[in-house]
Amino acid sequence: MLGDKLLYQASQLSHAQRFAKARQAEGVPCHVVPDEMPKPPRKVRINSLTGKPYRKVTSEKAVR
């Protein structure tokens, strides 16, 4: 709680926004905060038949 406003944090921003709108409709002042925690890096999944990864990383987002 920040002052008289309720703060909501969620990984699904759309869910938090819907919830906040419902609370605002009830007259409760609230604010949505996007989740800024970095996601842990994903482990490479190895195909047990070939011993190689299932697919190559092609997106720039996955490289970060």
XYZ file of C-alpha atoms in Angstrom:
64
model
C 0.000 0.000 0.000
C 1.368 3.388 -0.998
C -0.391 6.175 0.827
C -4.076 5.522 0.259
C -3.575 3.571 -3.004
C -3.422 -0.194 -3.278
C -0.588 -1.504 -5.436
C -0.860 -4.729 -7.411
C 2.023 -6.588 -9.030
C 1.478 -9.518 -11.351
C 3.358 -11.360 -14.052
C 0.199 -11.294 -16.190
C -0.260 -7.563 -16.580
C -3.672 -7.931 -18.218
C -4.977 -9.862 -15.190
C -3.744 -7.217 -12.785
C -5.256 -4.445 -14.900
C -8.655 -6.156 -14.943
C -8.506 -6.668 -11.199
C -7.488 -3.040 -10.638
C -10.348 -1.792 -12.840
C -12.794 -3.855 -10.805
C -11.418 -2.405 -7.572
C -11.567 1.135 -9.029
C -15.212 0.530 -9.968
C -15.821 -0.258 -6.295
C -14.285 3.105 -5.390
C -10.960 1.736 -4.133
C -8.009 3.717 -5.529
C -5.407 1.292 -6.851
C -2.393 1.168 -9.143
C -0.927 -1.617 -11.319
C 2.828 -2.238 -11.240
C 4.299 -4.404 -14.040
C 6.528 -7.276 -12.916
C 10.110 -6.204 -13.621
C 11.851 -9.220 -12.131
C 14.138 -10.806 -14.734
C 13.117 -14.305 -15.686
C 15.668 -17.024 -14.961
C 17.455 -18.308 -18.053
C 15.843 -21.358 -19.588
C 17.751 -24.613 -19.639
C 18.532 -26.097 -23.017
C 16.434 -29.200 -23.571
C 18.439 -32.055 -25.067
C 16.837 -34.573 -27.393
C 17.586 -37.982 -25.869
C 17.701 -39.673 -29.293
C 20.161 -37.310 -30.994
C 21.949 -35.786 -28.005
C 21.411 -32.332 -29.552
C 19.151 -29.473 -28.474
C 15.568 -29.661 -29.733
C 15.891 -26.422 -31.684
C 18.402 -23.658 -32.112
C 17.941 -20.297 -30.452
C 16.883 -17.914 -33.200
C 15.226 -15.044 -31.391
C 17.154 -12.073 -30.103
C 15.109 -12.113 -26.881
C 16.324 -15.606 -25.957
C 19.966 -14.585 -26.382
C 19.790 -11.937 -23.649
